[in-house]
Short mmCIF file of C-alpha atoms in Angstrom, two decimals:
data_model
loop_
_atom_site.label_atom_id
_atom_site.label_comp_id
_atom_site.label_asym_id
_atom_site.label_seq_id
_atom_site.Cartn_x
_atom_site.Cartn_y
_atom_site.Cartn_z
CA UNK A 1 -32.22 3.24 -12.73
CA UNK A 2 -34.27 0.89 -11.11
CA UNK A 3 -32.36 -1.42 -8.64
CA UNK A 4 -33.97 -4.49 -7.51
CA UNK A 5 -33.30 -5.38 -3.73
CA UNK A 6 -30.62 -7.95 -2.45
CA UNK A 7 -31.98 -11.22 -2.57
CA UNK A 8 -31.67 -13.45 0.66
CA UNK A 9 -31.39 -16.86 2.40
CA UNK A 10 -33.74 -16.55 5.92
CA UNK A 11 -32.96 -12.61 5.35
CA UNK A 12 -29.75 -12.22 4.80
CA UNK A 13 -27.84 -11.04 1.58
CA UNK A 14 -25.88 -13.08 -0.68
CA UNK A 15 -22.16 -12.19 -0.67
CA UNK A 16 -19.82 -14.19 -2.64
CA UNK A 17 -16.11 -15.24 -1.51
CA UNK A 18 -13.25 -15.65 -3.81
CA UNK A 19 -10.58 -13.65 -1.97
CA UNK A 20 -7.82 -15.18 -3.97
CA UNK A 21 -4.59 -14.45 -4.10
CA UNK A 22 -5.58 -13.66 -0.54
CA UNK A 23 -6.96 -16.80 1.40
CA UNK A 24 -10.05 -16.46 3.68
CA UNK A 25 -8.08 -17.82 6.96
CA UNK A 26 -5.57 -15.32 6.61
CA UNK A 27 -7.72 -12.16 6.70
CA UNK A 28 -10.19 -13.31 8.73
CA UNK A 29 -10.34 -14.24 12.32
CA UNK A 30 -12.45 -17.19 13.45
CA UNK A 31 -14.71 -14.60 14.80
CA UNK A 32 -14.87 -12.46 11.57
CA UNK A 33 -15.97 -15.35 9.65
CA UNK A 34 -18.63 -16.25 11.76
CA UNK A 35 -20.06 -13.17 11.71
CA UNK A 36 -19.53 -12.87 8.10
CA UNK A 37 -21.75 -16.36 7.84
CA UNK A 38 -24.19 -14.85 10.59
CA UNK A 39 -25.34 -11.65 8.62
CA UNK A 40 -25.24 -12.59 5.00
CA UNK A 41 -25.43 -15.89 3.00
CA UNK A 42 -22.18 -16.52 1.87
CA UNK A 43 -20.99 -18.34 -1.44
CA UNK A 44 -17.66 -19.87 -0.97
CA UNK A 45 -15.64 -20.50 -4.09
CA UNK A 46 -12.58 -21.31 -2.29
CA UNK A 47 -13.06 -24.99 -3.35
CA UNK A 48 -14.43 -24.03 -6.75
CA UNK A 49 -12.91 -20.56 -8.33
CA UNK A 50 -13.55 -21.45 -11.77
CA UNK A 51 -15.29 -18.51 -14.14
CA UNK A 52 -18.34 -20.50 -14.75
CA UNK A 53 -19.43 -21.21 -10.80
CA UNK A 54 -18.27 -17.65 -10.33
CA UNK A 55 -20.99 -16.66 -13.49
CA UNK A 56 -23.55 -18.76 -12.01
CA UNK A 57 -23.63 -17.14 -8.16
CA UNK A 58 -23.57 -13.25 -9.83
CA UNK A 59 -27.18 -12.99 -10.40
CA UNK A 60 -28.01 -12.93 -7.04
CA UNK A 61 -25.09 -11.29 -5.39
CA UNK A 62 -25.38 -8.40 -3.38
CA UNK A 63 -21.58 -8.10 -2.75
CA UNK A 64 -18.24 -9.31 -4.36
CA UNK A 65 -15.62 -9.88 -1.93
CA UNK A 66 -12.31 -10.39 -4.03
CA UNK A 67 -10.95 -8.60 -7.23
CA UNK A 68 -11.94 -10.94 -10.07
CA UNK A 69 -12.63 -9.52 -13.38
CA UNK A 70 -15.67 -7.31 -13.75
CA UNK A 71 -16.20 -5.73 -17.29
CA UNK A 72 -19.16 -4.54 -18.29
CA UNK A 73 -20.62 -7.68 -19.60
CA UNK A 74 -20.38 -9.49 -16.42
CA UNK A 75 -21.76 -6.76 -14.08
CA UNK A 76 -24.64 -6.95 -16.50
CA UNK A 77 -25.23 -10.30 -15.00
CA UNK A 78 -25.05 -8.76 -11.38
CA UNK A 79 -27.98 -6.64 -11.39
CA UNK A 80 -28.21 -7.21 -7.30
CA UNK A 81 -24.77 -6.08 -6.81
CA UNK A 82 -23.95 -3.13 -4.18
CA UNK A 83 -20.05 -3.45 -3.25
CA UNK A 84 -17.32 -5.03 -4.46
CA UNK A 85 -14.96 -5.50 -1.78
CA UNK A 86 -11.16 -5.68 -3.09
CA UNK A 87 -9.01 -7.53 -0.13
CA UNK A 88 -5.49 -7.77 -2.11
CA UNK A 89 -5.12 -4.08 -1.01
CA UNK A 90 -4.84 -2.32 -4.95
CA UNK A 91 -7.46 -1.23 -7.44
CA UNK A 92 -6.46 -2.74 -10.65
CA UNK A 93 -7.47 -1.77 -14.32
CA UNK A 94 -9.77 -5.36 -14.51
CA UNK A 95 -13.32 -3.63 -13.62
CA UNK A 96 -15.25 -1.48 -15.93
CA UNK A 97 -15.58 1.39 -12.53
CA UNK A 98 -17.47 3.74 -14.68
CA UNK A 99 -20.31 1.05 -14.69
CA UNK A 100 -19.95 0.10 -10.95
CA UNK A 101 -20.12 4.03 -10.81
CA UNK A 102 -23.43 4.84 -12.48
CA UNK A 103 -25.07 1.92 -11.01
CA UNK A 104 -24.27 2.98 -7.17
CA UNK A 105 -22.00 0.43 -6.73
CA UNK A 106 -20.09 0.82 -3.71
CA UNK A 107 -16.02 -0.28 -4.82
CA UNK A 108 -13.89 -0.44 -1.76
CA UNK A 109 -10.11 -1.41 -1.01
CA UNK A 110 -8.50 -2.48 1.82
CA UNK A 111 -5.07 -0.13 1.54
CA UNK A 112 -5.73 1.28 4.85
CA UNK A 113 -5.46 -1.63 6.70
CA UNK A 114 -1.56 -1.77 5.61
CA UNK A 115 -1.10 1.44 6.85
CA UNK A 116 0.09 1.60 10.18
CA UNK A 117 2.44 -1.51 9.48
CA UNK A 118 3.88 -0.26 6.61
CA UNK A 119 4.52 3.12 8.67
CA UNK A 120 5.80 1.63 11.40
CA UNK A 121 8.29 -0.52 8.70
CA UNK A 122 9.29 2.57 7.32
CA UNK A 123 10.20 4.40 10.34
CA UNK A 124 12.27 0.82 11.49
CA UNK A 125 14.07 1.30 7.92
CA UNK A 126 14.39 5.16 8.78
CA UNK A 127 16.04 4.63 12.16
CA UNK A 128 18.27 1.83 10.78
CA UNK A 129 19.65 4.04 7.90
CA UNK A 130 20.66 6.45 10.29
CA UNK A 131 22.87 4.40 12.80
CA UNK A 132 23.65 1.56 10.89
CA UNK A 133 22.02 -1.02 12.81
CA UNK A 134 21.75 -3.54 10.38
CA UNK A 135 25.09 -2.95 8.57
CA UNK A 136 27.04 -3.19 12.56
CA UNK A 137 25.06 -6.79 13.07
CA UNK A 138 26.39 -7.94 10.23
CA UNK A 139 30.02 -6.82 10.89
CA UNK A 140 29.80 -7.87 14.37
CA UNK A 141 28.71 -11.34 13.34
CA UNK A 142 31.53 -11.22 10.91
CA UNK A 143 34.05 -10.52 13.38
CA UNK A 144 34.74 -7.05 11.84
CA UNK A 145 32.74 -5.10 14.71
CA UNK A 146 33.76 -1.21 15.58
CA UNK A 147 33.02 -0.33 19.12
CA UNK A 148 32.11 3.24 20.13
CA UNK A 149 32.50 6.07 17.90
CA UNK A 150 34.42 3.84 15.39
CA UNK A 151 31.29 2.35 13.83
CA UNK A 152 29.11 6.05 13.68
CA UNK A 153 31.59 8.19 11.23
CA UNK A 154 28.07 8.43 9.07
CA UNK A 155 25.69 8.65 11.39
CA UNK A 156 22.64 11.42 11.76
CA UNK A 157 19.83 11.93 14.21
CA UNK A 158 16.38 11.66 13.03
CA UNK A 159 15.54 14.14 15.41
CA UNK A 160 15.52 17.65 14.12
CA UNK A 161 16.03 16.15 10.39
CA UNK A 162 14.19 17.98 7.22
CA UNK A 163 12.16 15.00 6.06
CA UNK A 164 10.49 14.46 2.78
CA UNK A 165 7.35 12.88 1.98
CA UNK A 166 6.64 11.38 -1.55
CA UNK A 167 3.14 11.06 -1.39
CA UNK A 168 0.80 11.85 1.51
CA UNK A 169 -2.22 9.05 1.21
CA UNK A 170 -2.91 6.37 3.49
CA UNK A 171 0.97 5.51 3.95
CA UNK A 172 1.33 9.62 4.43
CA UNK A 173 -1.11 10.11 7.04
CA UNK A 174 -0.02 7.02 9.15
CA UNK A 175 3.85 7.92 9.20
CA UNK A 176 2.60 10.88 9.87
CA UNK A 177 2.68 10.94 13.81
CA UNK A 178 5.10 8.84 14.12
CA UNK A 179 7.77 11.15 13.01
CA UNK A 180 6.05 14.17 14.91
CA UNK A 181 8.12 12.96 18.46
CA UNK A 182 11.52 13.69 16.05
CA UNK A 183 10.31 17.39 15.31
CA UNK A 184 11.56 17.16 12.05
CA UNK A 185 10.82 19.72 9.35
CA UNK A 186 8.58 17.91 7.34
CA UNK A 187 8.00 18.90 3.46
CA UNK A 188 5.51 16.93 1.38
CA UNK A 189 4.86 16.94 -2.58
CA UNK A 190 1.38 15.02 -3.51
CA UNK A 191 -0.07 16.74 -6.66
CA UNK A 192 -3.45 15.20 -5.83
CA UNK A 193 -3.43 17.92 -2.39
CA UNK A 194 -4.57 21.21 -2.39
CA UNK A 195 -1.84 22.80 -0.48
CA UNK A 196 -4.08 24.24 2.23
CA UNK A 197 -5.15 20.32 2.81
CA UNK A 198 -1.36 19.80 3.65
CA UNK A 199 -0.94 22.83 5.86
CA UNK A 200 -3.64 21.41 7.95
CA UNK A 201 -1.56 18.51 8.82
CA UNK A 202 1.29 20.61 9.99
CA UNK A 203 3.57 19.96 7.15
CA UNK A 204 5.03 22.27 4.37
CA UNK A 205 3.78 21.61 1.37
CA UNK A 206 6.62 21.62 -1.68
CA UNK A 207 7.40 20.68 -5.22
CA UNK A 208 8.82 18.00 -6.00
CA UNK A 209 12.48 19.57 -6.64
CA UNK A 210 12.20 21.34 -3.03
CA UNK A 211 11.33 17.86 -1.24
CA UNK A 212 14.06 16.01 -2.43
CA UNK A 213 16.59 19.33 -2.51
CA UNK A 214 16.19 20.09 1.48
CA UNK A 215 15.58 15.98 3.01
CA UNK A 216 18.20 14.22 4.82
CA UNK A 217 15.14 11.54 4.77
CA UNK A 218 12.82 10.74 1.93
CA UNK A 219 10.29 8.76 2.38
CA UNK A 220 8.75 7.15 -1.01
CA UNK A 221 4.78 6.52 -0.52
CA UNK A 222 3.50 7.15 -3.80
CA UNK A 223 1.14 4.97 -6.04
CA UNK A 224 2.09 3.80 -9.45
CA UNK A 225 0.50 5.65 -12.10
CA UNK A 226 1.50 7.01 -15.98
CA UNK A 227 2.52 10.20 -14.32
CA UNK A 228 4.22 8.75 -11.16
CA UNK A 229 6.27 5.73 -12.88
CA UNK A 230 9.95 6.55 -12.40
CA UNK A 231 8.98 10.01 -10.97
CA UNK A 232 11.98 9.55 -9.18
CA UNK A 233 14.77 9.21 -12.32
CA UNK A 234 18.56 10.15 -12.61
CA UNK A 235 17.78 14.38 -12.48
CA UNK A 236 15.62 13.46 -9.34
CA UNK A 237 17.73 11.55 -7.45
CA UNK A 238 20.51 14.07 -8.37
CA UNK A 239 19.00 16.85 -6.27
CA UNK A 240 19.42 14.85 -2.92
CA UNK A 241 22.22 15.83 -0.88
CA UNK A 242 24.93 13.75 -0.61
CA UNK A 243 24.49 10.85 2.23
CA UNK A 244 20.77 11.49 1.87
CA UNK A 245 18.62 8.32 3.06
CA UNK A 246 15.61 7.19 0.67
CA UNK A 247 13.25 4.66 2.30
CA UNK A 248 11.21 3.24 -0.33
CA UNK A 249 8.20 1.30 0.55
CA UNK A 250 5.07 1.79 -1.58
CA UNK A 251 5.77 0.85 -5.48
CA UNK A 252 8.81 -0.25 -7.52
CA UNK A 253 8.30 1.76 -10.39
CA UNK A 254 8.04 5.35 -8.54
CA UNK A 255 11.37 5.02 -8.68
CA UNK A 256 14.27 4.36 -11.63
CA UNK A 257 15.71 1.50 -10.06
CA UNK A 258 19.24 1.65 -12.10
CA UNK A 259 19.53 5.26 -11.10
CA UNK A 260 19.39 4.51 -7.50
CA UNK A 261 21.42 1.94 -7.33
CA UNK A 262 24.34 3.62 -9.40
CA UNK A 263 23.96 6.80 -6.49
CA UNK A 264 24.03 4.18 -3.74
CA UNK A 265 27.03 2.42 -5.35
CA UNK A 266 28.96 5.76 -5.92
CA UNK A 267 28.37 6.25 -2.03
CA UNK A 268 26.23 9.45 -2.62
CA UNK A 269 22.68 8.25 -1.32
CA UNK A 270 22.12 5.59 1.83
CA UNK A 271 18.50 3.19 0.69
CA UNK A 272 16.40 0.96 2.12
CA UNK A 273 14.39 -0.92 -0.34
CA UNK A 274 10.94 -2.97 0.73
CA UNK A 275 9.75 -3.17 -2.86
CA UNK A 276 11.55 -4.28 -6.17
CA UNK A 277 10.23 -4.32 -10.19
CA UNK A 278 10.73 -7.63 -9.74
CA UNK A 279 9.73 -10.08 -7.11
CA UNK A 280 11.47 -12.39 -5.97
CA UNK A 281 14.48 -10.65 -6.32
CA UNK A 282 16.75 -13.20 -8.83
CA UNK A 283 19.33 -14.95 -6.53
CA UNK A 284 22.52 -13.64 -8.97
CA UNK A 285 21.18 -9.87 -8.29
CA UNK A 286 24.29 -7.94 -7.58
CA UNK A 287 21.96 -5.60 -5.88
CA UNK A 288 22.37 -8.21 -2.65
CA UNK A 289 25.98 -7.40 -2.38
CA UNK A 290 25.82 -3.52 -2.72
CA UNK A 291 26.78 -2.07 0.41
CA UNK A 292 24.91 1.20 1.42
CA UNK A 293 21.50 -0.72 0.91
CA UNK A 294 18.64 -2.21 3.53
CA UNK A 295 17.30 -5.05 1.46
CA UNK A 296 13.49 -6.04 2.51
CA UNK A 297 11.46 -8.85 0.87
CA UNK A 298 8.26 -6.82 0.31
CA UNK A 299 7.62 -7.50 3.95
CA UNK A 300 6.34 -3.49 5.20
CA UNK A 301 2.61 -4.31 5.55
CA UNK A 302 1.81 -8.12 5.34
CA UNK A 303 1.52 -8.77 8.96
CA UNK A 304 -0.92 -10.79 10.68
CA UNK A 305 -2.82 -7.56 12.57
CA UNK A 306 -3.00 -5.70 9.10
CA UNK A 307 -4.60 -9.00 7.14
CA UNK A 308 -6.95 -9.61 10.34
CA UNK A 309 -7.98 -6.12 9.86
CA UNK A 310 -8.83 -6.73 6.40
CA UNK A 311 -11.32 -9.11 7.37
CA UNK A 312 -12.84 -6.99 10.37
CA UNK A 313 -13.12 -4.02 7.74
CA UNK A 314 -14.97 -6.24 5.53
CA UNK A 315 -17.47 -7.33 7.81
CA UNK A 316 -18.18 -3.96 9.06
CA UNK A 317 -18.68 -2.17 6.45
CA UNK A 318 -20.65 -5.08 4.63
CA UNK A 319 -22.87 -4.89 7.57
CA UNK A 320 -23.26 -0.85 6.96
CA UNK A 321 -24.27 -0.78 3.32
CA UNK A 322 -26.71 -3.86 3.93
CA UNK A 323 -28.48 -1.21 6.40
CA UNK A 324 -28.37 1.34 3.76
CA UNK A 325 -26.09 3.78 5.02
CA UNK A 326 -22.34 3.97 3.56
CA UNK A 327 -18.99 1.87 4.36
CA UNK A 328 -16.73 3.49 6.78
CA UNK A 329 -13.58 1.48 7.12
CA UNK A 330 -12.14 0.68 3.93
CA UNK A 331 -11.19 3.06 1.17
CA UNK A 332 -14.09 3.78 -1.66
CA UNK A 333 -12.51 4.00 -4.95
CA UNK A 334 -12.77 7.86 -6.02
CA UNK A 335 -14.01 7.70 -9.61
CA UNK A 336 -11.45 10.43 -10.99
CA UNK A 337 -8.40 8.36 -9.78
CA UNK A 338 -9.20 4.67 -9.89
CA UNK A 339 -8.83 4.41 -13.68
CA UNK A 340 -5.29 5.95 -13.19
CA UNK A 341 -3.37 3.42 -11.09
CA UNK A 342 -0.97 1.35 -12.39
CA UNK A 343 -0.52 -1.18 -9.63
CA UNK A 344 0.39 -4.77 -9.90
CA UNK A 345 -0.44 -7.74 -8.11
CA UNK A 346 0.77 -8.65 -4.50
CA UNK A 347 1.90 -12.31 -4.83
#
């Protein structure tokens, strides 16, 4: 088809801005922004996000930078539009992709950018399964400390550990080298690998069964979709060995949250939790008194670096397809997958 070029203000493209539930301070840097305003003509809607000023600025948008809804009828109104630009970090079901597909649209997400902070969480959560940290600091302020060998009956070494990996994406490939210094055996299941694409990483790839079978560590990475919700259930979870430790920090319902917590309150299975099916957590939960758990508020990626990197990614790769060559930062929506994932809202 025919595309008409990018309109422009004294050259530069229009780009509109409604980031919510994200806020434009918080991913951007002063510096960002300005270059942001610098290179394109930018239409705030931060002060109005309604539908109809959002309707009026599409007919001359070049970009989208936000996740609003996008069915078919309203990218008919776009007919400028080259990227839409998702900064909440998930590709939701509220975009017709197989239009923004056809029409060259360039859909991008901003998952890597969590990456190395959620790692770096989960190997934190790893590390503090295996000693104990966080269960001694709590004795010790309670005045119930154990000094020596007394408080490490249960503990392991990461070092030398088989390790499993529930997923190998973005989350996958950052945790990657930072478990390398523990030369652990490290098995990973992700039906959307080739195996051969694993071996070239260095780890073994394995079914699902195997993973979970031969880990002292599991890490859970995977995305929510029909065939991954509760992937981990009772029969799963069953196959760890006992005093196993599950780090979960990609999606609630990966896992079968009841089934977990009955092996962690039987004393079979040692978790640390960063996501929950619901959030905020209800105060009454008795899942805040269960001892063998690390409770995290949903915490693993939302730093300051990783939201400032959002912004940088934006800009940069904004600044690429306006020159007519392709984005290289954030993550471009593959068409066979996006219309799988079962993700909900960050709030």
């Amino acid at each position: 088809m025919s595309i008409p070029p990018p309109p422009s203000v004294a050259g530069r493209p229009v780009v509109l801005l409604r980031p919510a539930p994200q806020r434009t301070d918080r991913i951007f840097t002063p510096g960002a922004l300005r270059l942001l305003h610098d290179r394109f003509t930018v239409v705030d809607l931060a002060d109005d996000p309604s539908d109809e000023a959002f309707d009026a600025a599409l007919p001359d948008a070049f970009a989208i930078i936000g996740q609003p809804d996008l069915p078919a009828g309203r990218l008919a109104r776009a007919p400028r539009l080259r990227a839409l630009l998702n900064v909440e970090g998930n590709f939701y079901p509220n975009v017709d992709y197989e239009t923004c597909f056809r029409r060259g649209v360039h859909v991008l997400g901003c998952g890597p950018a969590y990456a190395q902070a959620v790692a770096e969480y989960a190997l934190a959560l790893a590390l503090d399964l295996a000693r104990g940290i966080s269960r001694e600091d709590r004795a010790f302020r309670a005045g119930r400390e154990r000094y020596v060998s007394d408080g490490n009956a249960d503990a392991v070494l990461l070092r030398g550990s088989d390790i499993g990996l529930v997923g190998f994406g973005n989350l996958g490939r950052a945790l990657h080298p930072l478990l390398a210094p523990f030369r652990p055996t490290l098995r990973v299941y992700d039906p959307w690998l080739p195996p051969g694409a694993l071996r070239e990483y260095g780890v073994l790839p394995a079914s699902l069964d195997e993973t979970l079978a031969r880990s002292r560590f599991v890490f859970v990475l995977a995305t929510v979709t029909d065939d991954s919700r509760r992937l981990l259930g009772a029969r799963e979870l069953g196959l760890l060995p006992d005093g196993a430790r599950l780090i979960l920090v990609s999606r609630a319902p990966v896992v079968d949250f009841p089934a977990l917590l009955s092996r962690v309150g039987d004393g079979r299975l040692l978790a640390a939790i960063d996501v929950w099916p619901e959030e905020p957590v209800a105060a009454e939960d008795p899942v805040r008194g269960l001892e063998g758990l690390v409770l995290s508020a949903h915490r693993a990626g939302g730093v300051p670096e990783a939201f400032h990197a959002v912004g940088d990614m934006v800009v940069d790769d904004l600044t690429l397809v306006a020159s007519g060559l392709p984005p290289a930062r954030m993550q471009a929506a593959a068409r066979e997958l996006v219309g799988r994932y079962r993700n909900r809202p960050v709030t």
